[in-house]
Amino acid sequence: KRVNFRSGHAFGKFVERFFKTHPEYFQLKPDGTRGPWHPGNAGWNCSMCVSNPDLPKIVVADWYERYSKVAGKGRFPEMPVVNACENDTPGACRCENCRAWDGPDPRFKLNEYWNGSRDSDPEMSSSLGIYGRLADMNRWGESATKPPTRHSATVGDRYAKLYNAILAEARKKVPEARVVAYAYQNYLEGPLVTKVDPAVIIDFVPRMYLPYDRDESEHLRMCWTNWRKAGVKDLIFRPNFTHAFGGFPVDQARQYCEDIAWCADRGLYGITLDSIMGSYSAEAMHDYAITRSFRDPKRGYEKAREDMLSAFGAAKKEIDRYFDFIENHSKAWTHESFEAIRRANPIKGGIFGGGSHRQANVLGEFY
């Protein structure tokens, strides 16, 4: 049975719609103002004031206006699922109510954003300074390095409370309603004490790095388990794996396939993949193994490679050798070695090479 519902960043137009009249709907920043970090990144990079009691009402009203028109129609009926996925940014609201919703994470006292130790620094109200202080990730892992420990406290509890509140509001309209919402950025680790209604579907967006090693796999599994312990029954696996070094030969799919198979026994409700870079000629084995897992999560990397090699006839052995080279080369790099070549290849403004739109700066050394 096929069904349909919507997920993805849900509040991207809220700044345009509400900021002038209701700034209280948006994040409270260290400088005491609310709203986007700067006008240039208005909608998608502004987190919400998730404890605001009006937010669930607005989200559900928007959803029900559309759902009531399409319910029961079409080839694949739309499920009554409210999209509550936060914007493409860490949860950053510092208002008293949002902070009161947070769990007892000792990292709040250590993190300079949450403890206010650098509030006088203009960078603390800039999106450029926020990502690295709130989320244990480097702009989707694009720089291909593991960031240092930044005491990235989890705001999973405030988001769990928001998801429950939206669900309660939706059930006033449709008793069987569900909610889909992210585990992402600085709430990927999940809530510490708040239980999540089993009707909430978690769209799980893990960290992503090159190299994707056993440590990253363990982190993914730890975060997934935390949401399950909080009461979540269904999770959608929604990685950005193919974004890492997109466009050039790389293959980290063996570990990805192992993780997908692991999730399959632990509440895997579906899989969706972002960041398809359109470089199949360079990443054919990597991309095929991941997408093959969509149909059969436990098929695994080796069988996917057998599928791929079966297309090459007399060239099978040579192609297999090439796949071995790309896979082994991808696994040979460490975070430290990649950081070294990034720093050795700066571009304009002193920015290190190797990140998004800058991979070409390090290709000579990487290959």
mmCIF file of N, CA, C and O in Angstrom, residues 168-226:
data_model
loop_
_atom_site.group_PDB
_atom_site.id
_atom_site.type_symbol
_atom_site.label_atom_id
_atom_site.label_comp_id
_atom_site.label_asym_id
_atom_site.label_seq_id
_atom_site.Cartn_x
_atom_site.Cartn_y
_atom_site.Cartn_z
ATOM 1 N N ALA A 168 -1.313 17.213 19.505
ATOM 2 C CA ALA A 168 -2.537 17.417 20.283
ATOM 3 C C ALA A 168 -3.488 18.377 19.561
ATOM 4 O O ALA A 168 -4.710 18.172 19.550
ATOM 5 N N GLU A 169 -2.936 19.427 18.962
ATOM 6 C CA GLU A 169 -3.760 20.389 18.230
ATOM 7 C C GLU A 169 -4.359 19.740 16.984
ATOM 8 O O GLU A 169 -5.535 19.964 16.651
ATOM 9 N N ALA A 170 -3.579 18.928 16.275
ATOM 10 C CA ALA A 170 -4.060 18.285 15.057
ATOM 11 C C ALA A 170 -5.183 17.294 15.353
ATOM 12 O O ALA A 170 -6.128 17.144 14.557
ATOM 13 N N ARG A 171 -5.109 16.627 16.478
ATOM 14 C CA ARG A 171 -6.128 15.638 16.819
ATOM 15 C C ARG A 171 -7.482 16.277 17.105
ATOM 16 O O ARG A 171 -8.512 15.590 17.094
ATOM 17 N N LYS A 172 -7.493 17.580 17.361
ATOM 18 C CA LYS A 172 -8.769 18.279 17.500
ATOM 19 C C LYS A 172 -9.508 18.328 16.167
ATOM 20 O O LYS A 172 -10.741 18.393 16.130
ATOM 21 N N LYS A 173 -8.745 18.309 15.081
ATOM 22 C CA LYS A 173 -9.315 18.339 13.732
ATOM 23 C C LYS A 173 -9.536 16.927 13.185
ATOM 24 O O LYS A 173 -10.580 16.622 12.621
ATOM 25 N N VAL A 174 -8.516 16.098 13.340
ATOM 26 C CA VAL A 174 -8.543 14.735 12.814
ATOM 27 C C VAL A 174 -8.007 13.807 13.902
ATOM 28 O O VAL A 174 -6.803 13.809 14.171
ATOM 29 N N PRO A 175 -8.849 13.027 14.552
ATOM 30 C CA PRO A 175 -8.400 12.207 15.691
ATOM 31 C C PRO A 175 -7.251 11.266 15.375
ATOM 32 O O PRO A 175 -6.433 10.972 16.252
ATOM 33 N N GLU A 176 -7.158 10.798 14.138
ATOM 34 C CA GLU A 176 -6.090 9.861 13.776
ATOM 35 C C GLU A 176 -4.856 10.565 13.215
ATOM 36 O O GLU A 176 -3.949 9.918 12.656
ATOM 37 N N ALA A 177 -4.766 11.867 13.369
ATOM 38 C CA ALA A 177 -3.650 12.634 12.812
ATOM 39 C C ALA A 177 -2.314 12.195 13.403
ATOM 40 O O ALA A 177 -2.236 11.713 14.544
ATOM 41 N N ARG A 178 -1.280 12.386 12.596
ATOM 42 C CA ARG A 178 0.088 12.150 13.043
ATOM 43 C C ARG A 178 0.916 13.405 12.735
ATOM 44 O O ARG A 178 0.440 14.343 12.084
ATOM 45 N N VAL A 179 2.154 13.408 13.184
ATOM 46 C CA VAL A 179 3.077 14.516 12.951
ATOM 47 C C VAL A 179 4.385 13.947 12.435
ATOM 48 O O VAL A 179 4.839 12.895 12.914
ATOM 49 N N VAL A 180 5.006 14.597 11.450
ATOM 50 C CA VAL A 180 6.357 14.251 11.027
ATOM 51 C C VAL A 180 7.261 15.435 11.344
ATOM 52 O O VAL A 180 6.904 16.588 11.086
ATOM 53 N N ALA A 181 8.407 15.156 11.951
ATOM 54 C CA ALA A 181 9.282 16.233 12.414
ATOM 55 C C ALA A 181 10.719 15.734 12.475
ATOM 56 O O ALA A 181 10.982 14.542 12.571
ATOM 57 N N TYR A 182 11.648 16.687 12.436
ATOM 58 C CA TYR A 182 13.061 16.351 12.330
ATOM 59 C C TYR A 182 13.708 15.928 13.651
ATOM 60 O O TYR A 182 13.352 16.407 14.731
ATOM 61 N N ALA A 183 14.712 15.074 13.503
ATOM 62 C CA ALA A 183 15.834 14.953 14.436
ATOM 63 C C ALA A 183 17.027 15.459 13.630
ATOM 64 O O ALA A 183 17.443 14.828 12.664
ATOM 65 N N TYR A 184 17.561 16.609 13.998
ATOM 66 C CA TYR A 184 18.465 17.325 13.098
ATOM 67 C C TYR A 184 19.335 18.276 13.909
ATOM 68 O O TYR A 184 18.975 18.676 15.027
ATOM 69 N N GLN A 185 20.491 18.609 13.357
ATOM 70 C CA GLN A 185 21.360 19.633 13.929
ATOM 71 C C GLN A 185 21.554 19.430 15.441
ATOM 72 O O GLN A 185 21.948 18.352 15.857
ATOM 73 N N ASN A 186 21.218 20.439 16.269
ATOM 74 C CA ASN A 186 21.493 20.293 17.701
ATOM 75 C C ASN A 186 20.339 19.655 18.473
ATOM 76 O O ASN A 186 20.296 19.734 19.701
ATOM 77 N N TYR A 187 19.431 18.997 17.759
ATOM 78 C CA TYR A 187 18.456 18.134 18.432
ATOM 79 C C TYR A 187 18.468 16.728 17.827
ATOM 80 O O TYR A 187 17.567 15.931 18.069
ATOM 81 N N LEU A 188 19.521 16.437 17.065
ATOM 82 C CA LEU A 188 19.707 15.089 16.529
ATOM 83 C C LEU A 188 19.826 14.067 17.647
ATOM 84 O O LEU A 188 19.327 12.945 17.545
ATOM 85 N N GLU A 189 20.483 14.433 18.745
ATOM 86 C CA GLU A 189 20.697 13.491 19.847
ATOM 87 C C GLU A 189 19.411 13.123 20.565
ATOM 88 O O GLU A 189 19.386 12.174 21.340
ATOM 89 N N GLY A 190 18.346 13.880 20.354
ATOM 90 C CA GLY A 190 17.069 13.545 20.955
ATOM 91 C C GLY A 190 16.857 14.177 22.316
ATOM 92 O O GLY A 190 17.739 14.847 22.865
ATOM 93 N N PRO A 191 15.667 13.966 22.892
ATOM 94 C CA PRO A 191 15.361 14.523 24.206
ATOM 95 C C PRO A 191 16.004 13.712 25.327
ATOM 96 O O PRO A 191 16.249 12.517 25.174
ATOM 97 N N LEU A 192 16.257 14.381 26.436
ATOM 98 C CA LEU A 192 16.845 13.716 27.592
ATOM 99 C C LEU A 192 15.783 13.147 28.523
ATOM 100 O O LEU A 192 15.972 12.067 29.092
ATOM 101 N N VAL A 193 14.687 13.861 28.708
ATOM 102 C CA VAL A 193 13.667 13.424 29.667
ATOM 103 C C VAL A 193 12.259 13.412 29.093
ATOM 104 O O VAL A 193 11.380 12.748 29.636
ATOM 105 N N THR A 194 12.019 14.133 28.011
ATOM 106 C CA THR A 194 10.670 14.256 27.466
ATOM 107 C C THR A 194 10.304 13.034 26.634
ATOM 108 O O THR A 194 11.087 12.595 25.798
ATOM 109 N N LYS A 195 9.124 12.491 26.869
ATOM 110 C CA LYS A 195 8.630 11.383 26.073
ATOM 111 C C LYS A 195 7.876 11.909 24.861
ATOM 112 O O LYS A 195 7.202 12.944 24.927
ATOM 113 N N VAL A 196 7.998 11.205 23.761
ATOM 114 C CA VAL A 196 7.388 11.604 22.502
ATOM 115 C C VAL A 196 6.224 10.671 22.204
ATOM 116 O O VAL A 196 6.354 9.444 22.322
ATOM 117 N N ASP A 197 5.100 11.235 21.825
ATOM 118 C CA ASP A 197 3.937 10.418 21.469
ATOM 119 C C ASP A 197 4.300 9.501 20.302
ATOM 120 O O ASP A 197 4.918 9.951 19.331
ATOM 121 N N PRO A 198 3.939 8.223 20.356
ATOM 122 C CA PRO A 198 4.277 7.292 19.273
ATOM 123 C C PRO A 198 3.706 7.679 17.916
ATOM 124 O O PRO A 198 4.164 7.168 16.887
ATOM 125 N N ALA A 199 2.721 8.584 17.899
ATOM 126 C CA ALA A 199 2.155 9.029 16.618
ATOM 127 C C ALA A 199 3.052 10.028 15.914
ATOM 128 O O ALA A 199 2.769 10.403 14.772
ATOM 129 N N VAL A 200 4.123 10.474 16.560
ATOM 130 C CA VAL A 200 5.090 11.368 15.926
ATOM 131 C C VAL A 200 6.079 10.534 15.117
ATOM 132 O O VAL A 200 6.703 9.610 15.649
ATOM 133 N N ILE A 201 6.206 10.846 13.841
ATOM 134 C CA ILE A 201 7.182 10.203 12.957
ATOM 135 C C ILE A 201 8.419 11.086 12.930
ATOM 136 O O ILE A 201 8.323 12.283 12.637
ATOM 137 N N ILE A 202 9.576 10.531 13.226
ATOM 138 C CA ILE A 202 10.814 11.323 13.236
ATOM 139 C C ILE A 202 11.547 11.164 11.914
ATOM 140 O O ILE A 202 11.868 10.055 11.474
ATOM 141 N N ASP A 203 11.795 12.293 11.262
ATOM 142 C CA ASP A 203 12.597 12.369 10.040
ATOM 143 C C ASP A 203 14.043 12.587 10.488
ATOM 144 O O ASP A 203 14.426 13.698 10.860
ATOM 145 N N PHE A 204 14.834 11.537 10.451
ATOM 146 C CA PHE A 204 16.139 11.488 11.105
ATOM 147 C C PHE A 204 17.250 11.866 10.129
ATOM 148 O O PHE A 204 17.483 11.178 9.143
ATOM 149 N N VAL A 205 17.930 12.984 10.420
ATOM 150 C CA VAL A 205 18.969 13.517 9.523
ATOM 151 C C VAL A 205 20.323 13.425 10.234
ATOM 152 O O VAL A 205 20.692 14.305 11.010
ATOM 153 N N PRO A 206 21.092 12.364 9.991
ATOM 154 C CA PRO A 206 22.345 12.184 10.728
ATOM 155 C C PRO A 206 23.436 13.140 10.271
ATOM 156 O O PRO A 206 23.340 13.770 9.218
ATOM 157 N N ARG A 207 24.488 13.227 11.091
ATOM 158 C CA ARG A 207 25.681 13.961 10.655
ATOM 159 C C ARG A 207 26.246 13.268 9.425
ATOM 160 O O ARG A 207 25.997 12.092 9.179
ATOM 161 N N MET A 208 27.048 13.991 8.687
ATOM 162 C CA MET A 208 27.613 13.439 7.464
ATOM 163 C C MET A 208 29.019 13.982 7.268
ATOM 164 O O MET A 208 29.217 15.181 7.280
ATOM 165 N N TYR A 209 29.968 13.081 7.119
ATOM 166 C CA TYR A 209 31.355 13.496 6.943
ATOM 167 C C TYR A 209 32.062 12.614 5.920
ATOM 168 O O TYR A 209 31.634 11.513 5.619
ATOM 169 N N LEU A 210 33.133 13.128 5.425
ATOM 170 C CA LEU A 210 34.111 12.338 4.681
ATOM 171 C C LEU A 210 35.423 12.438 5.457
ATOM 172 O O LEU A 210 35.913 13.553 5.632
ATOM 173 N N PRO A 211 35.969 11.364 5.953
ATOM 174 C CA PRO A 211 35.460 9.994 5.838
ATOM 175 C C PRO A 211 34.316 9.710 6.809
ATOM 176 O O PRO A 211 34.261 10.271 7.889
ATOM 177 N N TYR A 212 33.433 8.829 6.358
ATOM 178 C CA TYR A 212 32.376 8.339 7.222
ATOM 179 C C TYR A 212 32.906 7.054 7.847
ATOM 180 O O TYR A 212 32.966 6.015 7.207
ATOM 181 N N ASP A 213 33.296 7.151 9.102
ATOM 182 C CA ASP A 213 33.985 6.034 9.741
ATOM 183 C C ASP A 213 33.126 5.398 10.825
ATOM 184 O O ASP A 213 31.948 5.734 11.000
ATOM 185 N N ARG A 214 33.720 4.465 11.560
ATOM 186 C CA ARG A 214 32.986 3.749 12.597
ATOM 187 C C ARG A 214 32.489 4.688 13.685
ATOM 188 O O ARG A 214 31.395 4.497 14.231
ATOM 189 N N ASP A 215 33.253 5.724 14.000
ATOM 190 C CA ASP A 215 32.799 6.690 15.008
ATOM 191 C C ASP A 215 31.511 7.366 14.574
ATOM 192 O O ASP A 215 30.595 7.572 15.386
ATOM 193 N N GLU A 216 31.438 7.747 13.309
ATOM 194 C CA GLU A 216 30.229 8.378 12.818
ATOM 195 C C GLU A 216 29.051 7.419 12.843
ATOM 196 O O GLU A 216 27.921 7.798 13.159
ATOM 197 N N SER A 217 29.316 6.166 12.511
ATOM 198 C CA SER A 217 28.269 5.157 12.558
ATOM 199 C C SER A 217 27.743 4.989 13.982
ATOM 200 O O SER A 217 26.528 4.911 14.205
ATOM 201 N N GLU A 218 28.650 4.955 14.942
ATOM 202 C CA GLU A 218 28.228 4.798 16.336
ATOM 203 C C GLU A 218 27.424 5.999 16.805
ATOM 204 O O GLU A 218 26.459 5.860 17.574
ATOM 205 N N HIS A 219 27.810 7.193 16.357
ATOM 206 C CA HIS A 219 27.051 8.385 16.724
ATOM 207 C C HIS A 219 25.639 8.316 16.147
ATOM 208 O O HIS A 219 24.657 8.630 16.842
ATOM 209 N N LEU A 220 25.521 7.917 14.897
ATOM 210 C CA LEU A 220 24.207 7.768 14.285
ATOM 211 C C LEU A 220 23.343 6.807 15.095
ATOM 212 O O LEU A 220 22.184 7.109 15.411
ATOM 213 N N ARG A 221 23.907 5.674 15.447
ATOM 214 C CA ARG A 221 23.134 4.656 16.153
ATOM 215 C C ARG A 221 22.745 5.119 17.558
ATOM 216 O O ARG A 221 21.656 4.800 18.048
ATOM 217 N N MET A 222 23.618 5.861 18.203
ATOM 218 C CA MET A 222 23.310 6.397 19.528
ATOM 219 C C MET A 222 22.127 7.357 19.459
ATOM 220 O O MET A 222 21.191 7.278 20.268
ATOM 221 N N CYS A 223 22.138 8.259 18.485
ATOM 222 C CA CYS A 223 21.063 9.243 18.359
ATOM 223 C C CYS A 223 19.743 8.572 17.989
ATOM 224 O O CYS A 223 18.685 8.913 18.531
ATOM 225 N N TRP A 224 19.797 7.634 17.068
ATOM 226 C CA TRP A 224 18.600 6.884 16.668
ATOM 227 C C TRP A 224 17.995 6.186 17.883
ATOM 228 O O TRP A 224 16.772 6.235 18.114
ATOM 229 N N THR A 225 18.845 5.550 18.675
ATOM 230 C CA THR A 225 18.388 4.830 19.866
ATOM 231 C C THR A 225 17.751 5.775 20.875
ATOM 232 O O THR A 225 16.759 5.431 21.529
ATOM 233 N N ASN A 226 18.314 6.972 21.023
ATOM 234 C CA ASN A 226 17.755 7.937 21.969
ATOM 235 C C ASN A 226 16.308 8.292 21.632
ATOM 236 O O ASN A 226 15.456 8.383 22.523
#
